[in-house]
Short mmCIF file of C-alpha atoms in Angstrom, two decimals:
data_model
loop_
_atom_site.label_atom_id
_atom_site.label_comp_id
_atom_site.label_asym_id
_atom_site.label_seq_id
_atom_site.Cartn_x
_atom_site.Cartn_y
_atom_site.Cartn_z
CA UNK A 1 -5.89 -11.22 23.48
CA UNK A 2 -7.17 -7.90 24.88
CA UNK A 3 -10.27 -6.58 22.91
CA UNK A 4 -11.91 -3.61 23.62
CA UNK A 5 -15.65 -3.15 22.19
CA UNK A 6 -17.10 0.43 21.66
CA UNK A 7 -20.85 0.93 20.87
CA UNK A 8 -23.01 1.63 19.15
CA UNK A 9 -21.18 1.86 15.59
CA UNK A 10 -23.00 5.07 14.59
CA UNK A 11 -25.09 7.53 16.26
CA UNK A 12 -26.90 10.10 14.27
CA UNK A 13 -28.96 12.85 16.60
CA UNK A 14 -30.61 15.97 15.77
CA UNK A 15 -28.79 19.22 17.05
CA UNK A 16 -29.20 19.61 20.91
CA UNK A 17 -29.97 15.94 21.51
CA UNK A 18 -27.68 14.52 23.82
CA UNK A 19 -25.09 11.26 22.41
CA UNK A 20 -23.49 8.53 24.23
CA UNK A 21 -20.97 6.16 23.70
CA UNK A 22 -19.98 2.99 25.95
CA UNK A 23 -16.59 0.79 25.76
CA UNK A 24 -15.88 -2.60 27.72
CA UNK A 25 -12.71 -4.63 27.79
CA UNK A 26 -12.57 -8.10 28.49
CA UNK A 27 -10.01 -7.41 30.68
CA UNK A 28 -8.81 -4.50 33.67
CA UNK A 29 -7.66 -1.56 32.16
CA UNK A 30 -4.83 0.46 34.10
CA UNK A 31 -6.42 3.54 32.78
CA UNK A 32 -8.95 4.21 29.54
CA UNK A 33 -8.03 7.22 26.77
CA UNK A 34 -10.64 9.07 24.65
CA UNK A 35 -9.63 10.15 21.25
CA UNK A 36 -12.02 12.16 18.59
CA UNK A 37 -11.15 11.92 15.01
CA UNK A 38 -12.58 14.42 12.62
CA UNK A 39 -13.67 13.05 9.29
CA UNK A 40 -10.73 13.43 7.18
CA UNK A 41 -8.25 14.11 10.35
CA UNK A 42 -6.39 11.97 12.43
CA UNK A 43 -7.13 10.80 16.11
CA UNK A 44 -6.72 13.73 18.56
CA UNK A 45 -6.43 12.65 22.76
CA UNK A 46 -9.23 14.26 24.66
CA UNK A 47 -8.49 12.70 27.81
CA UNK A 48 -7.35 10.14 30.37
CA UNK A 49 -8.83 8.73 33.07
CA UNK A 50 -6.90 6.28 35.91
CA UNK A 51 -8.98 5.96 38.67
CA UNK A 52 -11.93 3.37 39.53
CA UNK A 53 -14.92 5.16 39.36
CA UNK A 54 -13.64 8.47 38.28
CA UNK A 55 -15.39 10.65 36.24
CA UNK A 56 -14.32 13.84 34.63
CA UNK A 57 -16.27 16.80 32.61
CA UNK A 58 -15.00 18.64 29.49
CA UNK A 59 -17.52 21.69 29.28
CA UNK A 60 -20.65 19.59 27.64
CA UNK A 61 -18.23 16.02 27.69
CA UNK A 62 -18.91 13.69 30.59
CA UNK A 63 -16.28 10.70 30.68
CA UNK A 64 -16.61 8.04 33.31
CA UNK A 65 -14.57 5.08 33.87
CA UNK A 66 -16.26 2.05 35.54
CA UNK A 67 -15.90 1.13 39.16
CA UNK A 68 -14.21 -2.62 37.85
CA UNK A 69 -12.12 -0.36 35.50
CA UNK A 70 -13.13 -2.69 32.74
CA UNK A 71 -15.87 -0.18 30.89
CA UNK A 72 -16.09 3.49 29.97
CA UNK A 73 -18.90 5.97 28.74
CA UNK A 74 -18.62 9.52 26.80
CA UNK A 75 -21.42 11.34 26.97
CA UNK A 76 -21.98 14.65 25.26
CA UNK A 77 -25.29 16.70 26.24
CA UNK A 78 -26.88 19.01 23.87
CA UNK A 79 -24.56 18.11 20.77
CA UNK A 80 -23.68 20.77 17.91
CA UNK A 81 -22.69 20.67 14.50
CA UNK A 82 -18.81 20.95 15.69
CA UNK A 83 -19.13 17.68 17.27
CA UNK A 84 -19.13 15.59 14.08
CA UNK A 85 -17.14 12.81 14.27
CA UNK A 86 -15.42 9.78 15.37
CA UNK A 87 -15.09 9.02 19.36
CA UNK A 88 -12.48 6.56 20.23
CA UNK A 89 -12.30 4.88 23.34
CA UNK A 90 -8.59 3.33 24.05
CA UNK A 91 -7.54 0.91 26.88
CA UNK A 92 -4.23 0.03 28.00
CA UNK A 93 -3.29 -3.00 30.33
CA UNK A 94 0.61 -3.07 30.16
CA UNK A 95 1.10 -2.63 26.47
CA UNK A 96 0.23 -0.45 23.90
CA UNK A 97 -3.03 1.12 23.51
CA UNK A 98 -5.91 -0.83 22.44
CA UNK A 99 -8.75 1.02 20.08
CA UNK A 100 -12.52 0.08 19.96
CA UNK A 101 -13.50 0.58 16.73
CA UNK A 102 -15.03 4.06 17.29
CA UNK A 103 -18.62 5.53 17.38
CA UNK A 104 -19.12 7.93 14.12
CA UNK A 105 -21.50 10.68 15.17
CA UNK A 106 -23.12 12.85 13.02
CA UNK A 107 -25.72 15.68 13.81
CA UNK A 108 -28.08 17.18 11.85
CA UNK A 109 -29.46 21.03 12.35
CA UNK B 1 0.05 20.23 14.49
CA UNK B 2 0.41 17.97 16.88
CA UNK B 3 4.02 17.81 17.11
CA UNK B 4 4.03 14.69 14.48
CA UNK B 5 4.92 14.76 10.75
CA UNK B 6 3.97 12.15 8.62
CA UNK B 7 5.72 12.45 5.37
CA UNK B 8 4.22 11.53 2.61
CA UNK B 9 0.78 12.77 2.77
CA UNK B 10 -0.83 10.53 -0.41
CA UNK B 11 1.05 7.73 -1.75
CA UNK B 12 0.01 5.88 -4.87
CA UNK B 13 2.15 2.76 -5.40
CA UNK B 14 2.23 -0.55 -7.21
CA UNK B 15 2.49 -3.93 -5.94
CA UNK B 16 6.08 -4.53 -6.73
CA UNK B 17 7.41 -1.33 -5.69
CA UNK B 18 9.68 -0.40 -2.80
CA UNK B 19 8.55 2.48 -0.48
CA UNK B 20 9.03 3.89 2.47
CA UNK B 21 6.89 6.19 5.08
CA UNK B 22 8.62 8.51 7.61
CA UNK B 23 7.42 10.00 10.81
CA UNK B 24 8.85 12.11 12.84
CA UNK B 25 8.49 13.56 16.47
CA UNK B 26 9.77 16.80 17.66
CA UNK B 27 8.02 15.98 21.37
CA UNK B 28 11.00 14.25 23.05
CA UNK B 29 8.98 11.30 23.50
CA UNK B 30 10.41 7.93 24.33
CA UNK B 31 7.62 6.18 22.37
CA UNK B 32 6.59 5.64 18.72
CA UNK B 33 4.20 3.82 17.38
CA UNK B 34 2.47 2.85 13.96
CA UNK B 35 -0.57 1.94 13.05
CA UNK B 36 -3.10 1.01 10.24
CA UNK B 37 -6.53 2.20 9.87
CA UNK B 38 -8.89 1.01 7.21
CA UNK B 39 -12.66 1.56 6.51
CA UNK B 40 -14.18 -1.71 8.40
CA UNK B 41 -11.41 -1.95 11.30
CA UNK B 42 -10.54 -0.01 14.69
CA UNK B 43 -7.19 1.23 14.69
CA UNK B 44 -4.70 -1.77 14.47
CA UNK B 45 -1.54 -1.32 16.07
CA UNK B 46 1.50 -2.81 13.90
CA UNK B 47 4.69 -1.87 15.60
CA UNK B 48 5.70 -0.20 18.90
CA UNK B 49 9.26 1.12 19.71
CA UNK B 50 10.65 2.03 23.15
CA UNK B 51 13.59 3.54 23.72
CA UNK B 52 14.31 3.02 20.50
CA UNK B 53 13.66 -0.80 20.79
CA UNK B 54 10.82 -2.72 19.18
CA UNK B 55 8.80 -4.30 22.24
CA UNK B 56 5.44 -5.77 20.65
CA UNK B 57 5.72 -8.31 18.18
CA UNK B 58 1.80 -7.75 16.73
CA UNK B 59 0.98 -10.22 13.62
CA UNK B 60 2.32 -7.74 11.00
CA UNK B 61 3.06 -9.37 7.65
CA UNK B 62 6.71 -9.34 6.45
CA UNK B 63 6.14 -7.15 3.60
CA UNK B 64 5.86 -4.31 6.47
CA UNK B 65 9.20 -3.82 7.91
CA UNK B 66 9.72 -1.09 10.70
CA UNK B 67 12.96 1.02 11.22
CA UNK B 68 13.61 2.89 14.14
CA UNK B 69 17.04 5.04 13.75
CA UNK B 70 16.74 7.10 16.67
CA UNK B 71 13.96 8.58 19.03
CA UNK B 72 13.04 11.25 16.58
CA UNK B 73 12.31 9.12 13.80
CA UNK B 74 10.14 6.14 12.55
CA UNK B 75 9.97 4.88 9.16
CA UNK B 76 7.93 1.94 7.45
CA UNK B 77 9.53 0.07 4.93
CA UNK B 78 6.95 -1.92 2.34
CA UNK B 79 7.54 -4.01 -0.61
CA UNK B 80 5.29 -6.46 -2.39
CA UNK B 81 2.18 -4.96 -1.08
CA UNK B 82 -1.57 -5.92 -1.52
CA UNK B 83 -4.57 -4.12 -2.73
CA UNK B 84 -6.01 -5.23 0.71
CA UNK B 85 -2.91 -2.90 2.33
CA UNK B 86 -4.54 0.42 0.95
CA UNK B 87 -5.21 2.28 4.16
CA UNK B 88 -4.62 4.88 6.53
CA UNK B 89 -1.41 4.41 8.11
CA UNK B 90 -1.11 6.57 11.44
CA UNK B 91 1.92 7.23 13.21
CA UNK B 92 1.73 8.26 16.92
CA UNK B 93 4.44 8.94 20.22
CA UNK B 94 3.72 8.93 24.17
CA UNK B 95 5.90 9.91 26.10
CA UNK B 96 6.11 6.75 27.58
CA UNK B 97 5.06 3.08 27.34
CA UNK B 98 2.78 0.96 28.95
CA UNK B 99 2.23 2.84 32.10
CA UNK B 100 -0.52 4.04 34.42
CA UNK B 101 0.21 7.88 32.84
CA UNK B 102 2.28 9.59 30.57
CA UNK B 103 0.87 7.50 27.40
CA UNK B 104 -1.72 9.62 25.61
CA UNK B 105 -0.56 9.29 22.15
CA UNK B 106 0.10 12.39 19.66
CA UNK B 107 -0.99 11.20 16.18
CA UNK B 108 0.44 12.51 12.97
CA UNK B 109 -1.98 13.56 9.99
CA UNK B 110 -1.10 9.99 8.84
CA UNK B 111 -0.42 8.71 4.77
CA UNK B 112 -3.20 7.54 2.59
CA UNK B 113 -1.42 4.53 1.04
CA UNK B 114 -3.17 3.18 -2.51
CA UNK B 115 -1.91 -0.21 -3.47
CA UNK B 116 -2.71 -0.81 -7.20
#
């Protein structure tokens, strides 16, 4: 079946480091969803992205969404304290979504 | 608030008790979903309703049993649970399914579930 893989597992960076997170899918994703989830909270969408190649910034969030449409990467530059948590990468391919199994950040000051 | 309401938030039960979660979505989305999230796994998805019409048939034992009443409202039925069931269980809506857009999924604040 479908898998999505999200690395790495955990990140932890000093404040104003930068952080990146990469997903691939073993198979062509019609589009590829972003999700953060606070610890203690529940998954909250950041953003969707459809087309080969596309990329799309969020203030200090860069997503991008490969050119095969089969990987993904978040990157955040110069990370704060706020930015604690889990990043969820989510691929769909005509069903439901599919989760990676999430990159925990944490950041230190 | 996302638009979601998990009821309840903690739930303590034993392994021959009857319970039942409820979600509901005040979004007027046309899909709701449920799924399980535990310390050493991604987010697993159990059960997906359409239209008010299950569609995936994931490997979900039979102790979970979904019921879908109307597009509002999503419930999980469980009975004869496992210590290995104690987990998050998340209930989300799109406004639609399986599509190129409209499918970013509003989560619900989701029950803790202890199996004892």
């Amino acid at each position: 079946g479908q898998q999505v893989m999200q690395i790495p597992q955990y990140q932890h960076v000093q404040e104003g480091e930068d952080f990146t997170t990469y997903c691939n899918s073993s198979t062509t994703l019609s589009n590829i969803q972003w999700y953060k989830q606070r610890p203690g909270g529940h998954p909250v969408f950041l953003i969707q992205l459809v087309k080969s190649g596309e990329v799309k910034k969020q203030k200090r969030l860069t997503f991008q969404f490969g050119e095969a449409k089969k990987n993904s990467s978040l990157h955040i530059t110069a990370t704060q304290t706020t930015d604690v948590g889990t990043y969820f990468c989510a691929g769909e391919a005509g069903t439901a979504l599919i989760f990676g199994k999430g990159t925990t950040l944490s950041v230190s000051s | 608030e996302t638009g979601v309401t998990q009821t309840p938030r903690h739930l303590v039960m034993g392994m021959t008790n009857k319970k039942s979660l409820k979600c509901e979505q005040h979004l007027g989305h046309n899909a709701m979903y449920w799924y399980k999230q535990s310390a050493k796994k991604p987010l697993e998805l159990m059960f997906v309703y359409s239209l008010e019409e299950r569609v995936e048939n994931n490997s979900v034992p039979s102790r979970f049993s979904p019921e879908c009443p109307n597009s509002s409202h999503l419930f999980l039925h469980l009975h004869t649970l496992q210590p290995e069931d104690s987990a998050l269980y998340l209930c989300a809506s799109s406004q639609d399914y399986a599509q190129a857009t409209n499918t970013e999924a509003f989560f619900g604040q989701g029950t803790r579930l202890t199996v004892v």
